[in-house]
mmCIF file of N, CA and C in Angstrom:
data_model
loop_
_atom_site.group_PDB
_atom_site.id
_atom_site.type_symbol
_atom_site.label_atom_id
_atom_site.label_comp_id
_atom_site.label_asym_id
_atom_site.label_seq_id
_atom_site.Cartn_x
_atom_site.Cartn_y
_atom_site.Cartn_z
ATOM 1 N N UNK U 1 19.582 -13.362 34.734
ATOM 2 C CA UNK U 1 19.029 -14.580 33.531
ATOM 3 C C UNK U 1 17.180 -14.443 33.951
ATOM 4 N N UNK U 2 16.959 -14.828 32.628
ATOM 5 C CA UNK U 2 15.317 -14.343 32.528
ATOM 6 C C UNK U 2 15.065 -15.804 32.832
ATOM 7 N N UNK U 3 13.930 -16.067 33.888
ATOM 8 C CA UNK U 3 13.097 -16.962 34.866
ATOM 9 C C UNK U 3 11.996 -16.675 33.998
ATOM 10 N N UNK U 4 11.410 -18.066 33.615
ATOM 11 C CA UNK U 4 9.499 -17.642 33.848
ATOM 12 C C UNK U 4 9.298 -18.707 34.690
ATOM 13 N N UNK U 5 8.203 -19.332 36.097
ATOM 14 C CA UNK U 5 8.000 -20.146 36.142
ATOM 15 C C UNK U 5 6.392 -20.498 36.159
ATOM 16 N N UNK U 6 5.939 -20.929 35.350
ATOM 17 C CA UNK U 6 4.696 -21.466 35.438
ATOM 18 C C UNK U 6 3.578 -22.400 36.515
ATOM 19 N N UNK U 7 2.797 -22.279 37.344
ATOM 20 C CA UNK U 7 2.292 -22.796 38.156
ATOM 21 C C UNK U 7 0.811 -23.002 37.947
ATOM 22 N N UNK U 8 0.149 -24.289 38.641
ATOM 23 C CA UNK U 8 -1.349 -23.909 39.012
ATOM 24 C C UNK U 8 -2.061 -25.064 38.140
ATOM 25 N N UNK U 9 -1.067 -25.753 37.243
ATOM 26 C CA UNK U 9 -1.507 -26.522 36.619
ATOM 27 C C UNK U 9 -2.381 -27.761 37.730
ATOM 28 N N UNK U 10 -3.399 -28.977 36.790
ATOM 29 C CA UNK U 10 -3.738 -29.642 37.480
ATOM 30 C C UNK U 10 -4.862 -30.639 36.601
ATOM 31 N N UNK U 11 -5.320 -31.349 37.251
ATOM 32 C CA UNK U 11 -6.358 -32.349 36.787
ATOM 33 C C UNK U 11 -7.894 -31.484 37.456
ATOM 34 N N UNK U 12 -8.522 -31.807 36.039
ATOM 35 C CA UNK U 12 -10.046 -30.531 36.489
ATOM 36 C C UNK U 12 -11.347 -31.497 35.441
ATOM 37 N N UNK U 13 -12.388 -31.623 36.332
ATOM 38 C CA UNK U 13 -13.339 -32.422 35.418
ATOM 39 C C UNK U 13 -13.965 -31.044 34.510
ATOM 40 N N UNK U 14 -14.360 -31.511 33.038
ATOM 41 C CA UNK U 14 -15.130 -30.704 32.198
ATOM 42 C C UNK U 14 -16.039 -30.167 32.755
ATOM 43 N N UNK U 15 -15.819 -28.929 32.250
ATOM 44 C CA UNK U 15 -16.610 -28.204 33.442
ATOM 45 C C UNK U 15 -16.412 -26.765 34.314
ATOM 46 N N UNK U 16 -15.059 -27.621 34.768
ATOM 47 C CA UNK U 16 -13.964 -26.589 35.631
ATOM 48 C C UNK U 16 -12.990 -25.545 35.179
ATOM 49 N N UNK U 17 -12.630 -25.261 36.204
ATOM 50 C CA UNK U 17 -12.155 -24.217 36.274
ATOM 51 C C UNK U 17 -10.418 -24.018 36.928
ATOM 52 N N UNK U 18 -9.640 -23.196 36.556
ATOM 53 C CA UNK U 18 -8.246 -23.135 37.064
ATOM 54 C C UNK U 18 -7.882 -21.740 36.978
ATOM 55 N N UNK U 19 -6.325 -21.667 37.884
ATOM 56 C CA UNK U 19 -6.320 -20.399 37.240
ATOM 57 C C UNK U 19 -4.588 -20.622 37.384
ATOM 58 N N UNK U 20 -3.630 -20.529 36.350
ATOM 59 C CA UNK U 20 -2.716 -20.309 35.956
ATOM 60 C C UNK U 20 -1.566 -19.056 36.607
ATOM 61 N N UNK U 21 -0.652 -19.406 36.835
ATOM 62 C CA UNK U 21 0.362 -18.025 37.317
ATOM 63 C C UNK U 21 1.578 -18.006 36.353
ATOM 64 N N UNK U 22 2.314 -17.420 36.355
ATOM 65 C CA UNK U 22 3.723 -17.832 35.844
ATOM 66 C C UNK U 22 4.251 -15.934 36.723
ATOM 67 N N UNK U 23 5.550 -16.941 37.543
ATOM 68 C CA UNK U 23 6.289 -15.998 37.803
ATOM 69 C C UNK U 23 7.522 -15.194 36.744
ATOM 70 N N UNK U 24 7.769 -14.460 36.913
ATOM 71 C CA UNK U 24 9.100 -13.839 35.872
ATOM 72 C C UNK U 24 9.832 -12.953 36.726
ATOM 73 N N UNK U 25 11.389 -13.261 36.409
ATOM 74 C CA UNK U 25 12.559 -12.079 37.124
ATOM 75 C C UNK U 25 13.754 -12.324 36.077
ATOM 76 N N UNK U 26 14.773 -11.738 36.077
ATOM 77 C CA UNK U 26 15.579 -12.001 35.175
ATOM 78 C C UNK U 26 15.495 -10.345 34.226
ATOM 79 N N UNK U 27 13.793 -9.876 34.264
ATOM 80 C CA UNK U 27 14.197 -8.736 33.542
ATOM 81 C C UNK U 27 13.083 -7.954 33.593
ATOM 82 N N UNK U 28 13.090 -6.380 33.505
ATOM 83 C CA UNK U 28 11.755 -6.131 33.848
ATOM 84 C C UNK U 28 10.810 -6.228 33.400
ATOM 85 N N UNK U 29 9.921 -7.388 33.711
ATOM 86 C CA UNK U 29 8.082 -7.634 33.157
ATOM 87 C C UNK U 29 7.137 -6.682 32.685
ATOM 88 N N UNK U 30 6.957 -5.381 33.290
ATOM 89 C CA UNK U 30 6.582 -4.608 32.924
ATOM 90 C C UNK U 30 6.528 -3.746 31.310
ATOM 91 N N UNK U 31 8.049 -3.908 31.519
ATOM 92 C CA UNK U 31 7.980 -3.450 29.518
ATOM 93 C C UNK U 31 8.140 -4.512 28.451
ATOM 94 N N UNK U 32 6.811 -5.510 29.034
ATOM 95 C CA UNK U 32 6.860 -6.702 27.294
ATOM 96 C C UNK U 32 5.807 -7.081 27.705
ATOM 97 N N UNK U 33 5.016 -7.455 26.384
ATOM 98 C CA UNK U 33 3.916 -7.679 25.688
ATOM 99 C C UNK U 33 4.582 -9.705 26.598
ATOM 100 N N UNK U 34 3.408 -9.895 27.151
ATOM 101 C CA UNK U 34 3.392 -11.564 27.693
ATOM 102 C C UNK U 34 2.442 -12.464 26.902
ATOM 103 N N UNK U 35 2.666 -13.772 26.331
ATOM 104 C CA UNK U 35 2.029 -14.614 26.116
ATOM 105 C C UNK U 35 1.518 -15.810 26.721
ATOM 106 N N UNK U 36 0.976 -16.273 26.783
ATOM 107 C CA UNK U 36 0.255 -17.580 26.424
ATOM 108 C C UNK U 36 0.167 -18.698 25.260
ATOM 109 N N UNK U 37 1.056 -19.485 25.610
ATOM 110 C CA UNK U 37 1.163 -21.284 24.418
ATOM 111 C C UNK U 37 1.003 -21.669 24.941
ATOM 112 N N UNK U 38 0.297 -23.081 24.549
ATOM 113 C CA UNK U 38 0.051 -24.474 24.956
ATOM 114 C C UNK U 38 0.323 -25.859 23.990
ATOM 115 N N UNK U 39 0.163 -26.490 24.367
ATOM 116 C CA UNK U 39 1.100 -27.883 23.586
ATOM 117 C C UNK U 39 0.306 -29.255 23.905
ATOM 118 N N UNK U 40 -0.605 -29.522 23.488
ATOM 119 C CA UNK U 40 -1.456 -31.093 23.877
ATOM 120 C C UNK U 40 -0.852 -31.740 23.158
ATOM 121 N N UNK U 41 -0.450 -32.589 23.862
ATOM 122 C CA UNK U 41 -0.439 -34.667 24.145
ATOM 123 C C UNK U 41 -0.167 -35.022 22.807
ATOM 124 N N UNK U 42 0.976 -34.688 21.765
ATOM 125 C CA UNK U 42 1.096 -35.722 20.824
ATOM 126 C C UNK U 42 0.898 -34.246 19.456
ATOM 127 N N UNK U 43 0.391 -32.782 20.165
ATOM 128 C CA UNK U 43 0.336 -31.944 19.128
ATOM 129 C C UNK U 43 1.147 -30.650 19.213
ATOM 130 N N UNK U 44 1.264 -29.749 17.925
ATOM 131 C CA UNK U 44 2.369 -29.117 17.777
ATOM 132 C C UNK U 44 1.756 -27.597 18.911
ATOM 133 N N UNK U 45 2.685 -26.599 18.586
ATOM 134 C CA UNK U 45 2.499 -25.528 20.154
ATOM 135 C C UNK U 45 1.300 -24.751 19.396
ATOM 136 N N UNK U 46 0.031 -24.184 20.310
ATOM 137 C CA UNK U 46 -0.714 -23.334 19.741
ATOM 138 C C UNK U 46 -0.694 -22.054 20.777
ATOM 139 N N UNK U 47 -0.620 -21.255 19.988
ATOM 140 C CA UNK U 47 -1.368 -20.326 20.956
ATOM 141 C C UNK U 47 -2.218 -19.557 21.423
ATOM 142 N N UNK U 48 -2.351 -19.378 22.859
ATOM 143 C CA UNK U 48 -3.473 -18.889 23.322
ATOM 144 C C UNK U 48 -4.155 -17.741 23.468
ATOM 145 N N UNK U 49 -2.886 -16.703 24.068
ATOM 146 C CA UNK U 49 -3.407 -15.473 24.550
ATOM 147 C C UNK U 49 -2.521 -14.979 24.651
ATOM 148 N N UNK U 50 -2.467 -13.658 24.580
ATOM 149 C CA UNK U 50 -1.540 -12.470 24.735
ATOM 150 C C UNK U 50 -1.654 -11.227 25.760
ATOM 151 N N UNK U 51 -0.891 -10.688 26.416
ATOM 152 C CA UNK U 51 -1.367 -9.431 27.002
ATOM 153 C C UNK U 51 -0.520 -8.091 26.947
ATOM 154 N N UNK U 52 -0.741 -6.759 26.464
ATOM 155 C CA UNK U 52 0.126 -5.672 26.308
ATOM 156 C C UNK U 52 1.050 -5.703 27.678
ATOM 157 N N UNK U 53 1.758 -4.818 27.245
ATOM 158 C CA UNK U 53 2.773 -4.372 28.935
ATOM 159 C C UNK U 53 1.955 -4.051 29.908
ATOM 160 N N UNK U 54 0.720 -2.966 29.193
ATOM 161 C CA UNK U 54 0.153 -2.353 30.506
ATOM 162 C C UNK U 54 -1.334 -2.703 31.044
ATOM 163 N N UNK U 55 -1.369 -4.098 30.749
ATOM 164 C CA UNK U 55 -2.909 -4.757 30.750
ATOM 165 C C UNK U 55 -3.914 -4.013 29.567
ATOM 166 N N UNK U 56 -3.613 -3.038 28.693
ATOM 167 C CA UNK U 56 -4.215 -2.404 27.522
ATOM 168 C C UNK U 56 -4.813 -3.561 26.603
ATOM 169 N N UNK U 57 -4.489 -3.896 26.640
ATOM 170 C CA UNK U 57 -4.710 -4.526 25.608
ATOM 171 C C UNK U 57 -4.780 -6.448 25.245
ATOM 172 N N UNK U 58 -5.256 -7.465 25.187
ATOM 173 C CA UNK U 58 -5.494 -8.791 25.253
ATOM 174 C C UNK U 58 -5.956 -9.307 24.345
ATOM 175 N N UNK U 59 -5.590 -10.184 23.514
ATOM 176 C CA UNK U 59 -6.472 -11.272 23.064
ATOM 177 C C UNK U 59 -5.862 -12.534 22.706
ATOM 178 N N UNK U 60 -6.974 -13.400 22.145
ATOM 179 C CA UNK U 60 -7.257 -14.832 22.959
ATOM 180 C C UNK U 60 -7.219 -15.489 20.938
ATOM 181 N N UNK U 61 -7.232 -17.057 21.185
ATOM 182 C CA UNK U 61 -7.112 -17.609 20.283
ATOM 183 C C UNK U 61 -8.878 -17.803 20.078
ATOM 184 N N UNK U 62 -9.666 -17.712 18.965
ATOM 185 C CA UNK U 62 -10.635 -18.810 18.873
ATOM 186 C C UNK U 62 -11.464 -20.389 20.155
ATOM 187 N N UNK U 63 -10.604 -20.524 19.787
ATOM 188 C CA UNK U 63 -10.432 -22.056 20.664
ATOM 189 C C UNK U 63 -11.354 -21.553 22.175
ATOM 190 N N UNK U 64 -10.187 -20.301 22.815
ATOM 191 C CA UNK U 64 -10.722 -20.120 23.985
ATOM 192 C C UNK U 64 -11.202 -18.889 24.320
ATOM 193 N N UNK U 65 -11.649 -17.794 23.570
ATOM 194 C CA UNK U 65 -12.076 -16.567 23.581
ATOM 195 C C UNK U 65 -13.663 -17.360 24.686
ATOM 196 N N UNK U 66 -13.851 -16.054 25.110
ATOM 197 C CA UNK U 66 -14.694 -16.336 25.962
ATOM 198 C C UNK U 66 -15.103 -16.852 27.360
ATOM 199 N N UNK U 67 -13.794 -18.088 27.379
ATOM 200 C CA UNK U 67 -13.999 -19.144 28.563
ATOM 201 C C UNK U 67 -12.558 -18.453 29.529
ATOM 202 N N UNK U 68 -11.189 -18.451 28.607
ATOM 203 C CA UNK U 68 -9.839 -17.950 29.364
ATOM 204 C C UNK U 68 -9.757 -16.323 29.479
ATOM 205 N N UNK U 69 -9.007 -15.669 30.509
ATOM 206 C CA UNK U 69 -9.230 -14.494 31.084
ATOM 207 C C UNK U 69 -7.429 -14.465 31.115
ATOM 208 N N UNK U 70 -6.553 -13.742 30.920
ATOM 209 C CA UNK U 70 -5.574 -13.288 30.994
ATOM 210 C C UNK U 70 -5.473 -12.220 31.542
ATOM 211 N N UNK U 71 -4.068 -11.664 32.447
ATOM 212 C CA UNK U 71 -4.703 -10.248 33.492
ATOM 213 C C UNK U 71 -2.073 -11.027 33.301
ATOM 214 N N UNK U 72 -2.104 -9.626 34.036
ATOM 215 C CA UNK U 72 -0.806 -9.554 35.178
ATOM 216 C C UNK U 72 -0.466 -8.496 35.724
ATOM 217 N N UNK U 73 0.182 -8.938 36.823
ATOM 218 C CA UNK U 73 0.397 -7.953 38.418
ATOM 219 C C UNK U 73 2.077 -7.457 37.561
ATOM 220 N N UNK U 74 2.173 -6.439 37.357
ATOM 221 C CA UNK U 74 3.194 -6.013 37.387
ATOM 222 C C UNK U 74 3.723 -5.323 38.414
ATOM 223 N N UNK U 75 3.608 -5.417 39.377
ATOM 224 C CA UNK U 75 3.830 -4.968 40.543
ATOM 225 C C UNK U 75 5.229 -6.360 41.189
ATOM 226 N N UNK U 76 3.559 -7.344 41.080
ATOM 227 C CA UNK U 76 4.146 -8.355 41.368
ATOM 228 C C UNK U 76 5.014 -9.583 40.504
ATOM 229 N N UNK U 77 5.523 -8.681 39.485
ATOM 230 C CA UNK U 77 5.874 -9.644 38.284
ATOM 231 C C UNK U 77 5.258 -10.695 38.165
ATOM 232 N N UNK U 78 4.132 -10.904 37.724
ATOM 233 C CA UNK U 78 3.311 -12.204 37.533
ATOM 234 C C UNK U 78 2.238 -12.049 36.164
ATOM 235 N N UNK U 79 2.553 -13.338 36.173
ATOM 236 C CA UNK U 79 1.308 -13.748 33.891
ATOM 237 C C UNK U 79 -0.068 -14.552 34.655
ATOM 238 N N UNK U 80 -1.218 -14.106 34.322
ATOM 239 C CA UNK U 80 -1.753 -15.050 35.059
ATOM 240 C C UNK U 80 -2.851 -15.474 33.946
ATOM 241 N N UNK U 81 -3.446 -16.548 33.570
ATOM 242 C CA UNK U 81 -4.370 -17.503 32.966
ATOM 243 C C UNK U 81 -5.823 -17.652 33.451
ATOM 244 N N UNK U 82 -6.720 -17.427 33.446
ATOM 245 C CA UNK U 82 -7.810 -17.911 34.775
ATOM 246 C C UNK U 82 -8.589 -18.885 33.162
ATOM 247 N N UNK U 83 -8.979 -19.890 33.495
ATOM 248 C CA UNK U 83 -9.135 -20.889 32.877
ATOM 249 C C UNK U 83 -10.427 -21.638 33.283
ATOM 250 N N UNK U 84 -11.784 -21.122 32.257
ATOM 251 C CA UNK U 84 -13.053 -21.412 32.797
ATOM 252 C C UNK U 84 -13.922 -22.184 31.833
ATOM 253 N N UNK U 85 -14.635 -23.166 32.462
ATOM 254 C CA UNK U 85 -15.816 -23.787 31.459
ATOM 255 C C UNK U 85 -14.861 -24.551 30.270
ATOM 256 N N UNK U 86 -13.591 -25.181 31.091
ATOM 257 C CA UNK U 86 -12.738 -26.270 30.454
ATOM 258 C C UNK U 86 -13.167 -27.923 30.066
ATOM 259 N N UNK U 87 -13.066 -27.956 28.781
ATOM 260 C CA UNK U 87 -12.661 -29.033 27.992
ATOM 261 C C UNK U 87 -11.497 -29.988 27.501
ATOM 262 N N UNK U 88 -12.411 -31.315 27.983
ATOM 263 C CA UNK U 88 -11.182 -31.882 27.168
ATOM 264 C C UNK U 88 -9.863 -31.859 26.437
ATOM 265 N N UNK U 89 -10.369 -31.353 24.883
ATOM 266 C CA UNK U 89 -9.633 -30.578 24.578
ATOM 267 C C UNK U 89 -8.485 -30.057 24.651
ATOM 268 N N UNK U 90 -8.713 -28.727 26.013
ATOM 269 C CA UNK U 90 -8.203 -27.610 26.583
ATOM 270 C C UNK U 90 -6.488 -28.222 27.604
ATOM 271 N N UNK U 91 -6.636 -29.889 27.223
ATOM 272 C CA UNK U 91 -6.031 -31.170 28.149
ATOM 273 C C UNK U 91 -4.312 -30.204 27.071
ATOM 274 N N UNK U 92 -3.691 -30.242 28.118
ATOM 275 C CA UNK U 92 -2.177 -29.521 27.296
ATOM 276 C C UNK U 92 -1.140 -29.024 28.274
ATOM 277 N N UNK U 93 0.298 -28.866 28.023
ATOM 278 C CA UNK U 93 0.935 -28.246 28.716
ATOM 279 C C UNK U 93 0.845 -26.845 28.586
ATOM 280 N N UNK U 94 1.028 -25.762 29.008
ATOM 281 C CA UNK U 94 0.776 -24.460 28.658
ATOM 282 C C UNK U 94 2.053 -23.661 29.465
ATOM 283 N N UNK U 95 2.522 -22.923 28.558
ATOM 284 C CA UNK U 95 3.878 -22.125 28.779
ATOM 285 C C UNK U 95 3.637 -20.769 29.007
ATOM 286 N N UNK U 96 4.358 -19.780 29.916
ATOM 287 C CA UNK U 96 4.337 -18.148 29.384
ATOM 288 C C UNK U 96 5.236 -17.914 28.578
ATOM 289 N N UNK U 97 4.872 -16.970 27.933
ATOM 290 C CA UNK U 97 6.619 -16.520 27.283
ATOM 291 C C UNK U 97 6.545 -15.317 27.295
ATOM 292 N N UNK U 98 7.491 -14.821 26.810
ATOM 293 C CA UNK U 98 8.324 -12.983 26.790
ATOM 294 C C UNK U 98 7.924 -13.016 25.228
ATOM 295 N N UNK U 99 7.576 -12.119 25.007
ATOM 296 C CA UNK U 99 7.080 -12.092 23.679
ATOM 297 C C UNK U 99 8.301 -10.045 23.135
ATOM 298 N N UNK U 100 9.327 -10.566 22.457
ATOM 299 C CA UNK U 100 10.241 -9.432 22.267
ATOM 300 C C UNK U 100 10.708 -9.823 20.494
ATOM 301 N N UNK U 101 10.633 -8.420 19.903
ATOM 302 C CA UNK U 101 10.753 -8.492 18.274
ATOM 303 C C UNK U 101 10.512 -9.326 17.477
ATOM 304 N N UNK U 102 9.053 -9.809 17.934
ATOM 305 C CA UNK U 102 8.115 -9.864 17.070
ATOM 306 C C UNK U 102 7.750 -12.024 17.249
ATOM 307 N N UNK U 103 8.738 -12.110 18.455
ATOM 308 C CA UNK U 103 8.054 -13.743 18.622
ATOM 309 C C UNK U 103 9.024 -13.950 20.247
ATOM 310 N N UNK U 104 8.469 -15.064 20.757
ATOM 311 C CA UNK U 104 8.540 -15.458 21.874
ATOM 312 C C UNK U 104 9.600 -15.548 22.324
ATOM 313 N N UNK U 105 10.570 -15.360 23.180
ATOM 314 C CA UNK U 105 12.031 -15.260 23.220
ATOM 315 C C UNK U 105 12.490 -15.468 24.554
ATOM 316 N N UNK U 106 11.503 -15.582 25.372
ATOM 317 C CA UNK U 106 12.000 -17.008 26.565
ATOM 318 C C UNK U 106 10.609 -17.489 27.237
ATOM 319 N N UNK U 107 10.877 -19.120 27.840
ATOM 320 C CA UNK U 107 10.053 -19.721 27.823
ATOM 321 C C UNK U 107 9.784 -20.510 29.307
ATOM 322 N N UNK U 108 8.662 -20.243 30.130
ATOM 323 C CA UNK U 108 8.884 -21.142 30.838
ATOM 324 C C UNK U 108 8.964 -22.904 31.295
ATOM 325 N N UNK U 109 9.050 -23.829 32.036
ATOM 326 C CA UNK U 109 9.056 -25.133 32.113
ATOM 327 C C UNK U 109 7.331 -25.550 31.807
ATOM 328 N N UNK U 110 6.662 -24.849 31.704
ATOM 329 C CA UNK U 110 4.855 -25.302 31.451
ATOM 330 C C UNK U 110 4.713 -25.977 32.436
ATOM 331 N N UNK U 111 3.616 -25.630 32.765
ATOM 332 C CA UNK U 111 2.399 -26.734 33.570
ATOM 333 C C UNK U 111 1.494 -27.250 33.204
ATOM 334 N N UNK U 112 0.860 -28.301 33.622
ATOM 335 C CA UNK U 112 0.103 -29.379 32.806
ATOM 336 C C UNK U 112 -1.445 -29.228 33.321
ATOM 337 N N UNK U 113 -2.197 -28.856 32.422
ATOM 338 C CA UNK U 113 -3.192 -28.749 33.052
ATOM 339 C C UNK U 113 -3.924 -29.758 31.404
ATOM 340 N N UNK U 114 -4.690 -30.861 32.725
ATOM 341 C CA UNK U 114 -5.637 -32.168 32.691
ATOM 342 C C UNK U 114 -6.784 -32.192 32.550
ATOM 343 N N UNK U 115 -7.929 -32.195 31.617
ATOM 344 C CA UNK U 115 -9.420 -32.308 31.940
ATOM 345 C C UNK U 115 -9.907 -33.192 31.174
ATOM 346 N N UNK U 116 -10.510 -34.207 32.114
ATOM 347 C CA UNK U 116 -11.267 -35.760 32.283
ATOM 348 C C UNK U 116 -12.235 -35.758 32.982
ATOM 349 N N UNK U 117 -12.432 -36.664 32.789
ATOM 350 C CA UNK U 117 -14.373 -37.270 33.794
ATOM 351 C C UNK U 117 -13.500 -38.255 34.094
#
């Protein structure tokens, strides 16, 4: 059974940092591109970032470029998202997803990031 478990969310002040983690199991983690997607309160889903299976390439939404960094440790079956220079508009539930056949076909339960003074 595919499982994705996010952690690391919390309450942070504007300008602060957090590191999100996503522990993967039930599939060959190193074989898949992985992504982060977020959903702000009352808003739709927003793709945040993606990283290919061997960390050779990563992409970011314009809204987070230069502030967030995606990474992965295939030996630990773990995906990360470093969030720096956080803004109130980054407040959202952050989900990691497994990307296959042109879509996210597995999702974690999400971790809430709240940016407020």
